[in-house]
Amino acid sequence: MSTKNKVRVRFAPSPTGGLHLGGVRTVLFNYLFAKNQGGEFVLRIEDTDQTRYVPGAEEYIMSCLAWCGLIPDESPANGGPYAPYRQSERKDRYRAFAEQLVVNGYAYYAFDTPEELEAQRQLIPNFKYSHENRLQLRNSLSLDESEVKKLLAIGVPHVIRIKMPVGETIGFQDMIRGTVSFDTSLVDDKVLLKADGMPTYHLAVVVDDYQMKITHAFRGEEWLPSAPVHLLLWEYLGWKDSMPQWAHFPLILKPDGNGKLSKRDGDRLGFPVYAMNWTDPKTGDLTKGFRELGFLPEAFINMLALLGWNDGTDQEIFTLDELIAKFSIDRISKAGAKFDFEKAKWFNHEWIKRSQNEKLLPMVKAVLKEHGVIDPVDNYLERVLALVKDRLTFIEDFWIQASFFFTPPTDYDLEAIQKKWSNEKTAFFNDIIPKLSSFEHWETEALEQYYKEAILSSGLKLGELMLPLRIMLVGGKFGPHVFDIATLLGREETVKRVKKGLAAILT
Ligand code: GLU
């Protein structure tokens, strides 16, 4: 019995733009599976279609993976035993395989010019180069052998196409969908090698998965229609026994479940669908990303993992290590997963709550800096953060929730308190101001106890004097426990704000 091959998976994006949620989830599932199996995760850049190549896209993909913490074991940037990992740099490897297919009768040369093909497209709606019309077109199946030799000898531009068999049913076992089969008559004769000598995706993906010893090939459901071509190539090249196990991941759907989530849905509904901001170098158009919106990578990954996968329990919060330990392909659902932005925000909120302060501090400092608060004292900032951490959906919210710790309120939400104001309340505050100024145990419990006793001895009601104090310190009806706020602000600042707040109420 042969020893089991080490698991090797690959993420094989074409560098055509920013990474959509679905793309990052494909990376994630590949990564989780590889790490769960003690295997290797390869990043291969599929850049053979030079017309779709977008400068900057590869760097963007690398930064996305780095941000998400999904670091490939082998990649164009850090190399590996099967380098190069950029298909354009492997160009010379593919022609021999395409020629071998021609020799063995599985492929043929096609000399049709782009203009001739365009004319066919104009003439025949949904024109497909296939067994139905290949003998009427200009290729090595329809032309005389001597003519073909001549055309090749004088270097007439040509492509190599697969010769799809007629009337065969071929299939494979998808790890998510089970048996999947195709009628070969319905598939067109795809180009394998282009006139410029570059392979198409179909040939390159098979050759590279073979040469890079990929054991499992996971990709989005949109690649399923290409599977019959790939299946035949594995067979025709004589590599059938090495073919990876395949799984096609279900789509990520629009929030209403009506079709695949697209970039346009994000614009329309006001949420990002890319991992990070992406600026199209041609148009200058910016597509917003989760990172820039203030998502923590842990939350982003966690949210993505649960789009189409669960561990069979109700657990929703998972660290990357937990995901690695629990991941299995058979718990991926066959049905598409609806994207829910509110749920995505919930994950971020939960992850902010769970994050260590040291981790959040630099981000919080950046938010403060944007608002002109430079170099806050670390210890103070950390205590503020501890108080408001569980109120943040995004790190940006820190300013809304905690700005009053750094700058005194200028606007007061007086509506609710002014109506019920009385001379007794004014007297109460005038009475406690000097007492607070010399209050010794400036800490939460002592302050709370003192304040409540002072209310009771003044004959007023407890409930009536809590909100005014909050408004004086904060400006509005929000924030953590009011005596925690006073404790952190300190004696002097608290007294100052009570005086200023009282004046505002009385105007
Ligand atoms: N290059 C393809 C893409 O852009 C990869 C498909 C596959 O994984 O086979 O997504």
XYZ file of C-alpha atoms in Angstrom, residues 199-502:
304
model
C -1.859 28.268 -21.878
C -5.442 29.047 -21.003
C -6.631 28.553 -17.465
C -7.937 25.063 -18.348
C -4.586 23.631 -19.376
C -2.531 25.547 -16.838
C -4.663 24.592 -13.857
C -4.358 20.885 -14.644
C -0.637 20.941 -15.425
C 0.125 22.999 -12.321
C -2.070 21.031 -9.963
C -0.285 17.916 -11.225
C 3.224 19.311 -11.073
C 2.678 20.967 -7.717
C 1.321 17.697 -6.304
C -1.968 19.258 -5.245
C -4.067 16.657 -3.426
C -7.283 18.665 -2.988
C -8.576 21.379 -5.282
C -11.248 23.562 -3.722
C -12.826 26.441 -5.545
C -16.080 28.317 -5.957
C -19.158 26.760 -7.493
C -18.792 29.035 -10.538
C -15.960 26.759 -11.705
C -18.139 23.656 -11.881
C -18.896 24.090 -15.628
C -15.139 23.895 -16.308
C -14.832 20.575 -14.500
C -15.563 18.295 -17.529
C -12.689 19.872 -19.484
C -10.345 19.432 -16.547
C -11.486 15.879 -15.904
C -10.705 14.906 -19.485
C -7.338 16.634 -19.375
C -6.347 14.677 -16.278
C -7.321 11.534 -18.118
C -5.824 12.413 -21.522
C -2.509 13.468 -20.025
C -2.328 10.110 -18.280
C -2.488 11.564 -14.770
C -5.891 10.351 -13.698
C -4.578 8.571 -10.610
C -3.025 11.802 -9.363
C -6.130 13.921 -9.832
C -6.876 15.949 -6.696
C -10.108 15.457 -4.841
C -12.378 18.322 -5.719
C -14.888 20.384 -3.802
C -16.867 23.301 -5.200
C -17.917 25.744 -2.496
C -21.469 27.087 -2.477
C -22.003 30.717 -3.402
C -22.294 33.612 -0.992
C -25.722 35.036 -1.725
C -27.280 38.481 -1.557
C -28.956 39.232 1.800
C -32.382 38.324 0.358
C -31.007 35.056 -1.007
C -31.698 36.121 -4.574
C -28.526 35.305 -6.468
C -24.810 35.712 -5.960
C -23.591 38.619 -3.825
C -21.964 41.135 -6.121
C -19.911 44.249 -5.736
C -22.937 46.238 -6.851
C -25.063 44.836 -3.988
C -22.525 46.228 -1.567
C -22.745 49.697 -3.127
C -26.524 49.492 -3.251
C -27.021 48.260 0.314
C -24.133 50.131 1.896
C -21.740 47.435 3.009
C -18.334 46.291 1.773
C -17.927 43.110 -0.258
C -14.145 43.293 -0.556
C -11.700 42.345 2.165
C -9.767 45.603 1.911
C -10.178 48.838 -0.022
C -9.444 48.353 -3.694
C -8.836 51.159 -6.152
C -9.201 50.177 -9.772
C -6.008 51.479 -11.394
C -7.810 52.219 -14.684
C -10.908 54.002 -13.501
C -9.727 55.161 -10.096
C -12.957 53.727 -8.621
C -12.689 52.764 -4.982
C -14.428 49.640 -3.698
C -14.621 49.707 0.072
C -13.183 46.956 2.236
C -13.973 45.389 5.594
C -10.544 46.276 6.933
C -10.944 49.997 6.381
C -14.460 49.948 7.768
C -12.949 48.842 11.065
C -13.292 45.092 11.062
C -10.806 43.098 13.069
C -9.302 40.303 10.988
C -10.378 37.778 13.642
C -13.987 38.890 13.262
C -13.815 38.922 9.494
C -12.411 35.381 9.359
C -14.859 34.125 11.953
C -17.810 35.602 10.066
C -16.612 34.160 6.759
C -16.075 30.689 8.191
C -19.708 30.559 9.231
C -20.944 31.519 5.776
C -21.684 27.988 4.688
C -19.960 26.032 7.450
C -20.695 25.201 11.086
C -19.231 22.740 13.535
C -22.587 21.092 14.245
C -23.129 22.988 17.517
C -24.458 26.467 18.282
C -20.971 27.878 18.758
C -20.456 31.010 16.697
C -17.274 32.579 18.015
C -14.166 30.732 16.899
C -10.515 31.675 16.945
C -8.463 30.714 13.915
C -6.922 27.858 15.921
C -10.357 26.580 16.878
C -11.467 26.764 13.266
C -8.404 24.789 12.214
C -9.114 22.150 14.834
C -12.801 21.819 13.979
C -12.930 22.350 10.242
C -14.148 19.630 7.930
C -15.373 19.777 4.342
C -18.358 17.553 5.089
C -19.844 20.248 7.312
C -19.980 22.729 4.431
C -23.541 23.062 3.263
C -24.492 22.494 -0.354
C -26.811 25.484 -0.372
C -25.606 29.044 -0.847
C -25.085 31.146 2.288
C -26.933 34.460 2.620
C -24.703 37.349 3.585
C -26.015 39.270 6.578
C -24.189 42.521 7.285
C -25.826 42.966 10.705
C -24.473 39.579 11.706
C -21.053 40.548 10.370
C -21.147 43.614 12.627
C -22.159 41.435 15.552
C -19.038 39.328 15.025
C -16.898 42.458 15.085
C -18.560 43.694 18.261
C -17.974 40.334 19.924
C -14.347 40.254 18.839
C -13.647 43.782 20.062
C -15.114 42.775 23.420
C -12.859 39.745 23.562
C -9.672 41.422 22.366
C -6.817 42.229 24.715
C -6.446 45.925 25.447
C -2.835 46.004 24.221
C -4.076 44.871 20.839
C -6.764 47.523 20.588
C -4.710 50.406 21.976
C -2.851 51.347 18.775
C -6.134 51.326 16.832
C -7.881 53.406 19.450
C -4.980 55.863 19.474
C -5.322 56.230 15.723
C -9.015 57.084 16.148
C -8.182 59.667 18.818
C -5.500 61.153 16.616
C -8.009 61.639 13.824
C -9.996 63.732 16.276
C -7.011 65.753 17.411
C -6.265 63.908 20.645
C -2.540 63.290 20.490
C -0.519 61.140 22.890
C -3.122 60.219 25.490
C -1.661 58.694 28.646
C -1.569 54.929 28.149
C -2.817 54.025 31.558
C -5.763 56.407 31.336
C -6.581 55.270 27.807
C -6.529 51.653 28.850
C -8.949 52.304 31.681
C -11.292 54.194 29.342
C -11.091 51.372 26.845
C -11.936 48.809 29.496
C -15.083 50.818 30.318
C -16.395 51.238 26.769
C -15.041 48.161 25.008
C -18.291 46.247 25.076
C -20.129 49.142 23.428
C -18.145 49.201 20.203
C -19.204 47.688 16.892
C -16.250 49.281 15.154
C -13.103 50.732 16.660
C -14.226 54.071 15.198
C -17.155 54.015 17.629
C -14.630 54.640 20.367
C -14.881 58.348 19.634
C -18.675 58.397 19.909
C -18.612 56.355 23.089
C -15.631 57.888 24.811
C -14.777 61.325 23.434
C -15.992 62.950 26.683
C -13.100 61.298 28.517
C -10.756 63.450 26.449
C -12.682 66.649 25.792
C -15.394 68.081 28.060
C -18.901 68.189 26.586
C -19.874 71.434 24.908
C -23.427 70.432 24.012
C -25.769 69.088 26.642
C -28.851 66.994 26.053
C -30.922 69.109 28.425
C -34.400 68.343 27.199
C -35.156 65.506 29.569
C -33.783 67.214 32.681
C -34.670 70.872 32.270
C -38.399 70.167 32.287
C -38.193 68.490 35.679
C -35.678 70.878 37.188
C -36.355 72.498 40.559
C -34.699 74.896 43.019
C -34.140 71.911 45.292
C -32.008 70.295 42.638
C -29.961 73.448 42.177
C -29.487 73.609 45.950
C -28.456 69.966 45.987
C -25.666 70.521 43.466
C -24.528 73.743 45.101
C -24.282 71.806 48.308
C -22.273 68.904 46.984
C -19.827 70.869 44.821
C -17.589 71.900 47.755
C -17.965 68.460 49.288
C -16.852 66.765 46.092
C -13.921 69.170 45.846
C -12.523 67.810 49.043
C -13.774 64.251 48.712
C -11.025 61.870 49.751
C -11.805 58.385 48.463
C -12.100 59.258 44.827
C -13.199 55.874 43.592
C -16.392 54.369 42.212
C -18.008 52.746 45.248
C -17.200 55.513 47.700
C -18.480 58.155 45.280
C -21.644 56.255 44.567
C -22.332 55.719 48.219
C -21.674 59.367 49.046
C -23.820 60.666 46.173
C -26.760 58.436 46.984
C -26.662 59.313 50.673
C -26.485 62.997 49.808
C -29.618 62.639 47.645
C -31.515 60.811 50.341
C -30.585 63.306 53.039
C -31.688 66.172 50.790
C -35.145 64.627 50.605
C -34.975 64.225 46.817
C -35.429 60.960 44.934
C -32.479 58.834 43.803
C -33.828 58.375 40.292
C -34.120 62.106 39.719
C -30.472 62.982 40.207
C -28.642 60.252 38.369
C -29.399 61.479 34.856
C -28.457 65.127 35.572
C -25.052 64.049 36.843
C -24.523 61.944 33.721
C -25.499 64.798 31.427
C -23.099 67.115 33.259
C -20.178 64.723 32.863
C -20.911 63.253 29.451
C -23.215 65.667 27.654
C -25.743 62.981 26.721
C -27.736 60.006 27.942
C -25.111 57.401 27.241
C -21.855 55.954 28.491
C -20.748 53.533 31.167
C -21.590 53.619 34.869
C -21.617 57.291 35.878
C -19.423 56.838 38.975
C -16.856 54.942 36.906
C -16.812 57.969 34.642
C -16.336 60.355 37.568
C -13.591 58.165 38.998
C -11.656 58.221 35.774
C -12.188 61.920 35.090
C -10.801 62.679 38.518
C -11.912 65.053 41.216
C -10.962 68.339 39.672
C -12.406 67.620 36.234
C -15.615 66.184 37.694
C -16.194 69.229 39.851
C -15.474 71.502 36.932
C -18.008 69.679 34.754
C -20.671 69.665 37.464
C -20.316 73.432 37.830
C -20.380 74.017 34.085
C -23.266 71.592 33.607
C -25.291 73.239 36.337
